[in-house]
PDB file of C-alpha atoms in Angstrom:
ATOM      1  CA  UNK A 227      12.771   4.537 -20.665  1.00 40.00           C
ATOM      2  CA  UNK A 228      11.965   2.271 -17.725  1.00 38.00           C
ATOM      3  CA  UNK A 229       8.438   3.682 -17.278  1.00 38.00           C
ATOM      4  CA  UNK A 230       7.647   3.151 -20.972  1.00 44.00           C
ATOM      5  CA  UNK A 231       8.787  -0.481 -20.871  1.00 43.00           C
ATOM      6  CA  UNK A 232       6.668  -1.133 -17.772  1.00 42.00           C
ATOM      7  CA  UNK A 233       3.610   0.497 -19.348  1.00 41.00           C
ATOM      8  CA  UNK A 234       3.848  -1.682 -22.450  1.00 40.00           C
ATOM      9  CA  UNK A 235       2.780  -4.823 -20.553  1.00 46.00           C
ATOM     10  CA  UNK A 236      -0.434  -3.065 -19.492  1.00 39.00           C
ATOM     11  CA  UNK A 237      -1.277  -1.589 -22.892  1.00 40.00           C
ATOM     12  CA  UNK A 238      -0.404  -4.599 -25.012  1.00 45.00           C
ATOM     13  CA  UNK A 239      -3.617  -6.589 -24.417  1.00 42.00           C
ATOM     14  CA  UNK A 240      -6.230  -3.834 -24.986  1.00 44.00           C
ATOM     15  CA  UNK A 241      -4.156  -2.621 -27.918  1.00 39.00           C
ATOM     16  CA  UNK A 242      -5.246  -5.600 -29.999  1.00 40.00           C
ATOM     17  CA  UNK A 243      -8.883  -4.492 -29.835  1.00 41.00           C
ATOM     18  CA  UNK A 244      -8.025  -1.057 -31.201  1.00 40.00           C
ATOM     19  CA  UNK A 245      -6.962  -2.447 -34.613  1.00 43.00           C
ATOM     20  CA  UNK A 246      -3.442  -1.067 -34.214  1.00 42.00           C
ATOM     21  CA  UNK A 247      -0.296  -2.826 -35.354  1.00 44.00           C
ATOM     22  CA  UNK A 248       1.952  -3.941 -32.510  1.00 43.00           C
ATOM     23  CA  UNK A 249       5.653  -3.217 -32.879  1.00 46.00           C
ATOM     24  CA  UNK A 250       8.253  -5.949 -32.834  1.00 44.00           C
ATOM     25  CA  UNK A 251       9.804  -5.115 -29.483  1.00 43.00           C
ATOM     26  CA  UNK A 252       8.602  -3.153 -26.442  1.00 46.00           C
ATOM     27  CA  UNK A 253      11.959  -1.456 -26.151  1.00 42.00           C
ATOM     28  CA  UNK A 254      11.392   0.294 -29.488  1.00 44.00           C
ATOM     29  CA  UNK A 255       8.352   2.139 -28.150  1.00 47.00           C
ATOM     30  CA  UNK A 256       8.726   5.730 -27.005  1.00 53.00           C
ATOM     31  CA  UNK A 257       6.623   7.410 -24.353  1.00 55.00           C
ATOM     32  CA  UNK A 258       4.801   9.476 -26.969  1.00 61.00           C
ATOM     33  CA  UNK A 259       3.827   6.321 -28.865  1.00 61.00           C
ATOM     34  CA  UNK A 260       2.431   4.745 -25.700  1.00 62.00           C
ATOM     35  CA  UNK A 261       0.461   7.909 -24.933  1.00 60.00           C
ATOM     36  CA  UNK A 262      -1.038   7.933 -28.426  1.00 69.00           C
ATOM     37  CA  UNK A 263      -2.012   4.281 -28.138  1.00 69.00           C
ATOM     38  CA  UNK A 264      -3.511   4.867 -24.704  1.00 69.00           C
ATOM     39  CA  UNK A 265      -5.493   7.814 -26.075  1.00 76.00           C
ATOM     40  CA  UNK A 266      -6.868   5.665 -28.913  1.00 83.00           C
ATOM     41  CA  UNK A 267      -7.897   2.973 -26.450  1.00 88.00           C
ATOM     42  CA  UNK A 268      -9.732   5.466 -24.220  1.00 89.00           C
ATOM     43  CA  UNK A 269     -11.587   7.057 -27.150  1.00 92.00           C
ATOM     44  CA  UNK A 270     -12.554   3.646 -28.509  1.00 93.00           C
ATOM     45  CA  UNK A 271     -13.966   2.570 -25.156  1.00 94.00           C
ATOM     46  CA  UNK A 272     -15.871   5.849 -24.804  1.00 94.00           C
ATOM     47  CA  UNK A 273     -17.417   5.426 -28.245  1.00 96.00           C
ATOM     48  CA  UNK A 274     -18.413   1.835 -27.506  1.00 96.00           C
ATOM     49  CA  UNK A 275     -19.963   2.823 -24.179  1.00 96.00           C
ATOM     50  CA  UNK A 276     -21.888   5.737 -25.690  1.00 97.00           C
ATOM     51  CA  UNK A 277     -23.191   3.658 -28.583  1.00 97.00           C
ATOM     52  CA  UNK A 278     -24.469   1.083 -26.107  1.00 96.00           C
ATOM     53  CA  UNK A 279     -26.251   3.803 -24.160  1.00 96.00           C
ATOM     54  CA  UNK A 280     -27.645   5.123 -27.425  1.00 96.00           C
ATOM     55  CA  UNK A 281     -29.086   1.708 -28.276  1.00 97.00           C
ATOM     56  CA  UNK A 282     -30.610   1.537 -24.791  1.00 97.00           C
ATOM     57  CA  UNK A 283     -32.224   4.958 -25.298  1.00 97.00           C
ATOM     58  CA  UNK A 284     -33.663   3.836 -28.656  1.00 97.00           C
ATOM     59  CA  UNK A 285     -35.169   0.754 -26.997  1.00 97.00           C
ATOM     60  CA  UNK A 286     -36.588   2.896 -24.174  1.00 96.00           C
ATOM     61  CA  UNK A 287     -38.148   5.235 -26.719  1.00 96.00           C
ATOM     62  CA  UNK A 288     -39.765   2.311 -28.523  1.00 96.00           C
ATOM     63  CA  UNK A 289     -41.140   1.005 -25.212  1.00 96.00           C
ATOM     64  CA  UNK A 290     -42.655   4.419 -24.416  1.00 95.00           C
ATOM     65  CA  UNK A 291     -44.404   4.507 -27.796  1.00 95.00           C
ATOM     66  CA  UNK A 292     -45.782   0.991 -27.340  1.00 95.00           C
ATOM     67  CA  UNK A 293     -47.090   1.690 -23.822  1.00 93.00           C
ATOM     68  CA  UNK A 294     -48.710   4.976 -24.815  1.00 91.00           C
ATOM     69  CA  UNK A 295     -50.287   3.803 -28.051  1.00 90.00           C
ATOM     70  CA  UNK A 296     -51.490   0.452 -26.767  1.00 88.00           C
ATOM     71  CA  UNK A 297     -52.358   1.123 -23.123  1.00 88.00           C
ATOM     72  CA  UNK A 298     -52.543   4.926 -22.788  1.00 85.00           C
ATOM     73  CA  UNK A 299     -50.167   4.621 -19.854  1.00 84.00           C
ATOM     74  CA  UNK A 300     -49.516   8.381 -19.735  1.00 81.00           C
ATOM     75  CA  UNK A 301     -53.135   9.431 -20.265  1.00 78.00           C
ATOM     76  CA  UNK A 302     -55.168  10.504 -23.261  1.00 76.00           C
ATOM     77  CA  UNK A 303     -53.749  13.670 -24.770  1.00 65.00           C
ATOM     78  CA  UNK A 304     -56.814  14.307 -26.945  1.00 60.00           C
ATOM     79  CA  UNK A 305     -59.122  14.137 -23.920  1.00 56.00           C
ATOM     80  CA  UNK A 306     -56.997  16.780 -22.211  1.00 57.00           C
ATOM     81  CA  UNK A 307     -57.486  19.152 -25.133  1.00 62.00           C
ATOM     82  CA  UNK A 308     -54.079  18.467 -26.657  1.00 71.00           C
ATOM     83  CA  UNK A 309     -53.582  17.650 -30.324  1.00 78.00           C
ATOM     84  CA  UNK A 310     -50.890  14.959 -30.670  1.00 80.00           C
ATOM     85  CA  UNK A 311     -48.867  14.684 -33.874  1.00 88.00           C
ATOM     86  CA  UNK A 312     -50.086  12.334 -36.609  1.00 91.00           C
ATOM     87  CA  UNK A 313     -49.026   8.719 -36.514  1.00 92.00           C
ATOM     88  CA  UNK A 314     -46.611   9.062 -39.430  1.00 94.00           C
ATOM     89  CA  UNK A 315     -44.856  11.930 -37.649  1.00 94.00           C
ATOM     90  CA  UNK A 316     -44.548   9.831 -34.505  1.00 94.00           C
ATOM     91  CA  UNK A 317     -43.179   6.911 -36.517  1.00 95.00           C
ATOM     92  CA  UNK A 318     -40.631   9.193 -38.210  1.00 96.00           C
ATOM     93  CA  UNK A 319     -39.477  10.591 -34.870  1.00 96.00           C
ATOM     94  CA  UNK A 320     -39.278   7.032 -33.516  1.00 96.00           C
ATOM     95  CA  UNK A 321     -37.247   5.748 -36.453  1.00 97.00           C
ATOM     96  CA  UNK A 322     -34.821   8.691 -36.698  1.00 97.00           C
ATOM     97  CA  UNK A 323     -32.727   7.815 -33.573  1.00 97.00           C
ATOM     98  CA  UNK A 324     -32.294   4.250 -34.799  1.00 97.00           C
ATOM     99  CA  UNK A 325     -30.987   5.455 -38.168  1.00 97.00           C
ATOM    100  CA  UNK A 326     -28.494   7.743 -36.424  1.00 97.00           C
ATOM    101  CA  UNK A 327     -27.385   4.887 -34.183  1.00 97.00           C
ATOM    102  CA  UNK A 328     -26.972   2.627 -37.207  1.00 97.00           C
ATOM    103  CA  UNK A 329     -24.775   5.226 -38.925  1.00 97.00           C
ATOM    104  CA  UNK A 330     -22.650   5.619 -35.793  1.00 96.00           C
ATOM    105  CA  UNK A 331     -22.350   1.840 -35.482  1.00 96.00           C
ATOM    106  CA  UNK A 332     -21.106   1.547 -39.062  1.00 97.00           C
ATOM    107  CA  UNK A 333     -18.486   4.219 -38.396  1.00 96.00           C
ATOM    108  CA  UNK A 334     -17.427   2.392 -35.247  1.00 97.00           C
ATOM    109  CA  UNK A 335     -17.140  -0.860 -37.166  1.00 96.00           C
ATOM    110  CA  UNK A 336     -14.856   0.817 -39.717  1.00 96.00           C
ATOM    111  CA  UNK A 337     -12.801   2.764 -37.167  1.00 95.00           C
ATOM    112  CA  UNK A 338     -13.339   2.682 -33.403  1.00 94.00           C
ATOM    113  CA  UNK A 339     -11.824   6.162 -32.977  1.00 94.00           C
ATOM    114  CA  UNK A 340     -13.577   7.934 -35.866  1.00 95.00           C
ATOM    115  CA  UNK A 341     -13.899  11.616 -35.091  1.00 94.00           C
ATOM    116  CA  UNK A 342     -17.610  11.759 -36.030  1.00 96.00           C
ATOM    117  CA  UNK A 343     -18.750   8.993 -33.682  1.00 97.00           C
ATOM    118  CA  UNK A 344     -19.177  11.326 -30.658  1.00 97.00           C
ATOM    119  CA  UNK A 345     -21.440  13.568 -32.745  1.00 96.00           C
ATOM    120  CA  UNK A 346     -23.622  10.668 -33.884  1.00 97.00           C
ATOM    121  CA  UNK A 347     -23.776   9.232 -30.370  1.00 97.00           C
ATOM    122  CA  UNK A 348     -24.903  12.604 -29.006  1.00 97.00           C
ATOM    123  CA  UNK A 349     -27.546  13.025 -31.712  1.00 97.00           C
ATOM    124  CA  UNK A 350     -28.875   9.544 -30.939  1.00 98.00           C
ATOM    125  CA  UNK A 351     -29.398  10.490 -27.291  1.00 97.00           C
ATOM    126  CA  UNK A 352     -31.012  13.829 -28.119  1.00 97.00           C
ATOM    127  CA  UNK A 353     -33.344  12.432 -30.783  1.00 97.00           C
ATOM    128  CA  UNK A 354     -34.298   9.546 -28.488  1.00 97.00           C
ATOM    129  CA  UNK A 355     -35.211  12.080 -25.811  1.00 96.00           C
ATOM    130  CA  UNK A 356     -37.417  13.899 -28.314  1.00 96.00           C
ATOM    131  CA  UNK A 357     -39.032  10.596 -29.264  1.00 96.00           C
ATOM    132  CA  UNK A 358     -39.727   9.829 -25.597  1.00 96.00           C
ATOM    133  CA  UNK A 359     -41.469  13.187 -25.134  1.00 94.00           C
ATOM    134  CA  UNK A 360     -43.550  12.907 -28.306  1.00 93.00           C
ATOM    135  CA  UNK A 361     -44.399   9.238 -27.840  1.00 92.00           C
ATOM    136  CA  UNK A 362     -45.314   9.667 -24.185  1.00 90.00           C
ATOM    137  CA  UNK A 363     -48.112  12.133 -24.742  1.00 86.00           C
ATOM    138  CA  UNK A 364     -45.939  15.259 -24.376  1.00 86.00           C
ATOM    139  CA  UNK A 365     -45.912  15.055 -20.609  1.00 87.00           C
ATOM    140  CA  UNK A 366     -43.825  17.719 -18.890  1.00 83.00           C
ATOM    141  CA  UNK A 367     -42.145  15.076 -16.734  1.00 87.00           C
ATOM    142  CA  UNK A 368     -40.746  13.385 -19.814  1.00 92.00           C
ATOM    143  CA  UNK A 369     -38.703  16.498 -20.652  1.00 92.00           C
ATOM    144  CA  UNK A 370     -36.255  15.244 -18.029  1.00 93.00           C
ATOM    145  CA  UNK A 371     -34.963  12.958 -20.791  1.00 95.00           C
ATOM    146  CA  UNK A 372     -33.268  15.978 -22.388  1.00 96.00           C
ATOM    147  CA  UNK A 373     -31.381  16.798 -19.189  1.00 95.00           C
ATOM    148  CA  UNK A 374     -30.364  13.164 -18.757  1.00 95.00           C
ATOM    149  CA  UNK A 375     -29.030  13.166 -22.323  1.00 96.00           C
ATOM    150  CA  UNK A 376     -26.870  16.240 -21.617  1.00 96.00           C
ATOM    151  CA  UNK A 377     -25.456  14.589 -18.497  1.00 94.00           C
ATOM    152  CA  UNK A 378     -24.577  11.438 -20.451  1.00 96.00           C
ATOM    153  CA  UNK A 379     -22.974  13.413 -23.288  1.00 96.00           C
ATOM    154  CA  UNK A 380     -20.664  15.009 -20.715  1.00 95.00           C
ATOM    155  CA  UNK A 381     -19.005  11.575 -20.458  1.00 93.00           C
ATOM    156  CA  UNK A 382     -16.947  12.560 -23.509  1.00 94.00           C
ATOM    157  CA  UNK A 383     -15.441  15.432 -21.472  1.00 92.00           C
ATOM    158  CA  UNK A 384     -15.740  17.802 -24.440  1.00 95.00           C
ATOM    159  CA  UNK A 385     -17.106  21.199 -23.512  1.00 96.00           C
ATOM    160  CA  UNK A 386     -17.916  22.171 -27.097  1.00 96.00           C
ATOM    161  CA  UNK A 387     -19.970  19.013 -27.609  1.00 96.00           C
ATOM    162  CA  UNK A 388     -21.954  19.681 -24.432  1.00 97.00           C
ATOM    163  CA  UNK A 389     -22.667  23.274 -25.453  1.00 96.00           C
ATOM    164  CA  UNK A 390     -23.764  22.306 -28.964  1.00 96.00           C
ATOM    165  CA  UNK A 391     -26.076  19.627 -27.550  1.00 96.00           C
ATOM    166  CA  UNK A 392     -27.622  22.151 -25.167  1.00 96.00           C
ATOM    167  CA  UNK A 393     -28.241  24.573 -28.049  1.00 96.00           C
ATOM    168  CA  UNK A 394     -29.942  21.792 -30.019  1.00 96.00           C
ATOM    169  CA  UNK A 395     -32.252  21.035 -27.088  1.00 96.00           C
ATOM    170  CA  UNK A 396     -33.125  24.696 -26.637  1.00 94.00           C
ATOM    171  CA  UNK A 397     -33.833  25.053 -30.378  1.00 94.00           C
ATOM    172  CA  UNK A 398     -36.079  21.952 -30.398  1.00 93.00           C
ATOM    173  CA  UNK A 399     -38.145  23.213 -27.505  1.00 90.00           C
ATOM    174  CA  UNK A 400     -38.398  26.725 -28.938  1.00 91.00           C
ATOM    175  CA  UNK A 401     -39.448  25.425 -32.357  1.00 91.00           C
ATOM    176  CA  UNK A 402     -42.000  23.084 -30.809  1.00 87.00           C
ATOM    177  CA  UNK A 403     -43.500  25.898 -28.731  1.00 86.00           C
ATOM    178  CA  UNK A 404     -43.664  28.258 -31.678  1.00 86.00           C
ATOM    179  CA  UNK A 405     -44.930  25.833 -34.347  1.00 85.00           C
ATOM    180  CA  UNK A 406     -46.756  22.924 -32.701  1.00 84.00           C
ATOM    181  CA  UNK A 407     -47.110  23.397 -28.925  1.00 81.00           C
ATOM    182  CA  UNK A 408     -49.180  20.248 -28.547  1.00 80.00           C
ATOM    183  CA  UNK A 409     -46.377  18.043 -29.812  1.00 85.00           C
ATOM    184  CA  UNK A 410     -43.999  18.858 -26.972  1.00 86.00           C
ATOM    185  CA  UNK A 411     -46.276  20.182 -24.208  1.00 83.00           C
ATOM    186  CA  UNK A 412     -49.326  18.432 -22.876  1.00 75.00           C
ATOM    187  CA  UNK A 413     -51.378  21.611 -22.857  1.00 69.00           C
ATOM    188  CA  UNK A 414     -51.591  24.380 -25.412  1.00 63.00           C
ATOM    189  CA  UNK A 415     -52.002  26.844 -22.551  1.00 67.00           C
ATOM    190  CA  UNK A 416     -48.276  26.656 -21.824  1.00 65.00           C
ATOM    191  CA  UNK A 417     -46.664  29.836 -22.996  1.00 69.00           C
ATOM    192  CA  UNK A 418     -43.109  31.086 -23.117  1.00 79.00           C
ATOM    193  CA  UNK A 419     -42.829  30.613 -19.358  1.00 84.00           C
ATOM    194  CA  UNK A 420     -42.436  26.855 -19.622  1.00 84.00           C
ATOM    195  CA  UNK A 421     -39.740  27.295 -22.270  1.00 86.00           C
ATOM    196  CA  UNK A 422     -37.873  29.804 -20.107  1.00 89.00           C
ATOM    197  CA  UNK A 423     -38.081  27.440 -17.128  1.00 90.00           C
ATOM    198  CA  UNK A 424     -36.693  24.524 -19.110  1.00 90.00           C
ATOM    199  CA  UNK A 425     -33.980  26.734 -20.601  1.00 91.00           C
ATOM    200  CA  UNK A 426     -32.909  27.902 -17.144  1.00 94.00           C
ATOM    201  CA  UNK A 427     -32.731  24.309 -15.890  1.00 94.00           C
ATOM    202  CA  UNK A 428     -30.793  23.375 -19.019  1.00 95.00           C
ATOM    203  CA  UNK A 429     -28.302  26.188 -18.373  1.00 95.00           C
ATOM    204  CA  UNK A 430     -27.764  24.943 -14.806  1.00 95.00           C
ATOM    205  CA  UNK A 431     -27.187  21.390 -16.049  1.00 95.00           C
ATOM    206  CA  UNK A 432     -24.710  22.518 -18.713  1.00 96.00           C
ATOM    207  CA  UNK A 433     -22.841  24.760 -16.260  1.00 96.00           C
ATOM    208  CA  UNK A 434     -22.435  21.897 -13.805  1.00 95.00           C
ATOM    209  CA  UNK A 435     -21.169  19.612 -16.587  1.00 95.00           C
ATOM    210  CA  UNK A 436     -18.646  22.192 -17.826  1.00 95.00           C
ATOM    211  CA  UNK A 437     -17.326  22.837 -14.314  1.00 96.00           C
ATOM    212  CA  UNK A 438     -16.960  19.118 -13.740  1.00 94.00           C
ATOM    213  CA  UNK A 439     -15.015  18.680 -16.994  1.00 95.00           C
ATOM    214  CA  UNK A 440     -12.667  21.572 -16.203  1.00 94.00           C
ATOM    215  CA  UNK A 441     -12.061  20.378 -12.661  1.00 94.00           C
ATOM    216  CA  UNK A 442     -11.193  16.887 -13.869  1.00 91.00           C
ATOM    217  CA  UNK A 443      -8.863  18.332 -16.513  1.00 90.00           C
ATOM    218  CA  UNK A 444      -6.934  20.278 -13.864  1.00 90.00           C
ATOM    219  CA  UNK A 445      -6.558  17.189 -11.699  1.00 90.00           C
ATOM    220  CA  UNK A 446      -5.282  15.183 -14.669  1.00 85.00           C
ATOM    221  CA  UNK A 447      -2.723  17.883 -15.494  1.00 85.00           C
ATOM    222  CA  UNK A 448      -1.456  17.852 -11.908  1.00 84.00           C
ATOM    223  CA  UNK A 449      -1.156  14.060 -11.927  1.00 82.00           C
ATOM    224  CA  UNK A 450       0.636  14.174 -15.283  1.00 78.00           C
ATOM    225  CA  UNK A 451       3.134  16.710 -13.931  1.00 72.00           C
ATOM    226  CA  UNK A 452       3.927  14.510 -10.928  1.00 73.00           C
ATOM    227  CA  UNK A 453       4.221  11.441 -13.135  1.00 68.00           C
ATOM    228  CA  UNK A 454       6.614  13.244 -15.490  1.00 70.00           C
ATOM    229  CA  UNK A 455       8.810  14.299 -12.579  1.00 64.00           C
ATOM    230  CA  UNK A 456       8.817  10.777 -11.164  1.00 67.00           C
ATOM    231  CA  UNK A 457       9.688   9.215 -14.518  1.00 68.00           C
ATOM    232  CA  UNK A 458      12.531  11.702 -14.937  1.00 65.00           C
ATOM    233  CA  UNK A 459      13.856  10.815 -11.510  1.00 63.00           C
ATOM    234  CA  UNK A 460      13.718   7.101 -12.361  1.00 67.00           C
ATOM    235  CA  UNK A 461      15.652   7.818 -15.531  1.00 66.00           C
ATOM    236  CA  UNK A 462      18.349   9.680 -13.591  1.00 63.00           C
ATOM    237  CA  UNK A 463      18.634   6.902 -11.037  1.00 66.00           C
ATOM    238  CA  UNK A 464      18.933   4.256 -13.762  1.00 69.00           C
ATOM    239  CA  UNK A 465      21.587   6.235 -15.627  1.00 65.00           C
ATOM    240  CA  UNK A 466      23.557   6.930 -12.458  1.00 62.00           C
ATOM    241  CA  UNK A 467      23.408   3.290 -11.384  1.00 61.00           C
ATOM    242  CA  UNK A 468      24.704   2.238 -14.783  1.00 65.00           C
ATOM    243  CA  UNK A 469      27.532   4.782 -14.522  1.00 60.00           C
ATOM    244  CA  UNK A 470      28.537   3.512 -11.074  1.00 56.00           C
ATOM    245  CA  UNK A 471      28.612  -0.056 -12.352  1.00 55.00           C
ATOM    246  CA  UNK A 472      30.724   0.971 -15.365  1.00 55.00           C
ATOM    247  CA  UNK A 473      33.240   2.957 -13.341  1.00 51.00           C
ATOM    248  CA  UNK A 474      33.614   0.552 -10.431  1.00 52.00           C
ATOM    249  CA  UNK A 475      36.447  -1.435 -12.088  1.00 54.00           C
ATOM    250  CA  UNK A 476      38.238   1.809 -12.932  1.00 53.00           C
ATOM    251  CA  UNK A 477      37.958   2.956  -9.337  1.00 51.00           C
ATOM    252  CA  UNK A 478      39.479  -0.311  -8.132  1.00 53.00           C
ATOM    253  CA  UNK A 479      42.263   0.144 -10.645  1.00 49.00           C
ATOM    254  CA  UNK A 480      42.999   3.644  -9.358  1.00 48.00           C
ATOM    255  CA  UNK A 481      43.049   2.345  -5.786  1.00 51.00           C
ATOM    256  CA  UNK A 482      45.583  -0.299  -6.758  1.00 53.00           C
ATOM    257  CA  UNK A 483      47.643   2.355  -8.550  1.00 53.00           C
ATOM    258  CA  UNK A 484      47.733   4.550  -5.436  1.00 52.00           C
ATOM    259  CA  UNK A 485      48.964   1.669  -3.347  1.00 50.00           C
ATOM    260  CA  UNK A 486      51.638   0.681  -5.869  1.00 49.00           C
ATOM    261  CA  UNK A 487      54.655   2.904  -6.445  1.00 50.00           C
ATOM    262  CA  UNK A 488      54.808   4.934  -9.634  1.00 47.00           C
ATOM    263  CA  UNK A 489      56.627   2.929 -12.293  1.00 47.00           C
ATOM    264  CA  UNK A 490      59.600   4.507 -14.049  1.00 50.00           C
ATOM    265  CA  UNK A 491      58.721   6.089 -17.363  1.00 48.00           C
ATOM    266  CA  UNK A 492      55.060   6.816 -16.588  1.00 48.00           C
ATOM    267  CA  UNK A 493      53.987  10.334 -17.386  1.00 48.00           C
ATOM    268  CA  UNK A 494      52.093  12.815 -15.241  1.00 50.00           C
ATOM    269  CA  UNK A 495      49.461  13.214 -17.986  1.00 47.00           C
ATOM    270  CA  UNK A 496      48.513   9.553 -17.702  1.00 48.00           C
ATOM    271  CA  UNK A 497      48.170   9.924 -13.953  1.00 47.00           C
ATOM    272  CA  UNK A 498      45.956  12.987 -14.368  1.00 50.00           C
ATOM    273  CA  UNK A 499      43.767  11.114 -16.851  1.00 50.00           C
ATOM    274  CA  UNK A 500      43.251   8.266 -14.403  1.00 50.00           C
ATOM    275  CA  UNK A 501      42.411  10.798 -11.683  1.00 50.00           C
ATOM    276  CA  UNK A 502      39.687  12.354 -13.891  1.00 47.00           C
ATOM    277  CA  UNK A 503      38.159   8.936 -14.518  1.00 49.00           C
ATOM    278  CA  UNK A 504      38.203   8.222 -10.813  1.00 47.00           C
ATOM    279  CA  UNK A 505      36.357  11.451 -10.067  1.00 48.00           C
ATOM    280  CA  UNK A 506      33.525  10.827 -12.561  1.00 49.00           C
ATOM    281  CA  UNK A 507      31.345   8.805 -10.139  1.00 49.00           C
ATOM    282  CA  UNK A 508      31.394  11.819  -7.840  1.00 47.00           C
ATOM    283  CA  UNK A 509      29.957  13.935 -10.642  1.00 49.00           C
ATOM    284  CA  UNK A 510      27.278  11.307 -11.197  1.00 50.00           C
ATOM    285  CA  UNK A 511      26.348  11.566  -7.527  1.00 51.00           C
ATOM    286  CA  UNK A 512      25.977  15.336  -7.902  1.00 60.00           C
ATOM    287  CA  UNK A 513      23.677  14.709 -10.866  1.00 61.00           C
ATOM    288  CA  UNK A 514      21.524  12.542  -8.625  1.00 60.00           C
ATOM    289  CA  UNK A 515      21.278  15.348  -6.073  1.00 68.00           C
ATOM    290  CA  UNK A 516      20.234  17.806  -8.773  1.00 71.00           C
ATOM    291  CA  UNK A 517      17.645  15.346 -10.082  1.00 67.00           C
ATOM    292  CA  UNK A 518      16.171  14.918  -6.614  1.00 69.00           C
ATOM    293  CA  UNK A 519      15.991  18.674  -6.125  1.00 73.00           C
ATOM    294  CA  UNK A 520      14.275  19.024  -9.498  1.00 72.00           C
ATOM    295  CA  UNK A 521      11.763  16.329  -8.541  1.00 70.00           C
ATOM    296  CA  UNK A 522      10.971  18.128  -5.267  1.00 71.00           C
ATOM    297  CA  UNK A 523      10.547  21.431  -7.113  1.00 73.00           C
ATOM    298  CA  UNK A 524       8.161  19.985  -9.688  1.00 69.00           C
ATOM    299  CA  UNK A 525       6.174  18.146  -7.049  1.00 66.00           C
ATOM    300  CA  UNK A 526       5.746  21.404  -5.124  1.00 66.00           C
ATOM    301  CA  UNK A 527       4.394  23.115  -8.286  1.00 66.00           C
ATOM    302  CA  UNK A 528       2.087  20.540  -9.955  1.00 56.00           C
ATOM    303  CA  UNK A 529       0.245  23.184 -12.003  1.00 51.00           C
ATOM    304  CA  UNK A 530       3.172  23.561 -14.409  1.00 49.00           C
ATOM    305  CA  UNK A 531       3.626  20.262 -16.279  1.00 46.00           C
ATOM    306  CA  UNK A 532       7.188  19.521 -17.231  1.00 43.00           C
ATOM    307  CA  UNK A 533       8.136  18.788 -20.802  1.00 42.00           C
ATOM    308  CA  UNK A 534       9.410  15.374 -21.703  1.00 41.00           C
TER     309      UNK A 534
END
């Protein structure tokens, strides 16, 4: 198809970075093959982007620990009546995001589109947010790191992944409040009210992310429907143009036959056969009209994608 051949020139260069074998000729590539390759390229770029953000979050977490332990930038938790976690617990929480990021990086090195990379990238962001809260003296303001992590995870445009991440955040905060309130909240006086407030804000953040993902999915479906109709129309035009070019000599031959007298011995069947061949371009023109009507119908109803 013409659209597939034109798309190959755009996908050929980024295709080399996806560790995929390139076929011998662009004309041998179908539209479905190009779509699969394009999907692999998008997933690979998403994974690379998320792993970079995960590394940035790990570095930010380390910086928070250094500033709090060395300079008490966020205040003294013990002076405020809070009992911070032991140093070995803080070091474990600090090291855990880096180990998750390292595992995700190894998977990415083996296969850029590995199906477990989004999970590891999300866990890196969530664990880094926990490390920021614990390392920063359990300040309430630092809990915004959890909401930022949910917003970044929505970049994958996977509703299930966003919901699972939100449940993990809610479970972490509930466990911290029930077991060791001083590890996540700067004051032990905080009761269930602070957890309910954070859970409500988390629900609002997740709802906004889910609505955004669904809205973008609908727009993409509408654009895909219009693109399918346009590619079908291009195919019809190309086929009709080829038919006109093929039948033009036959039409000239029929015109010469009409001008010349009928030779003795020629049969009526032969004449009828030449008349049918002469009328075929007219049928091709009617096919063009039907194709244009079909394109107008599909463009008027973009919510029903056409099948290829």
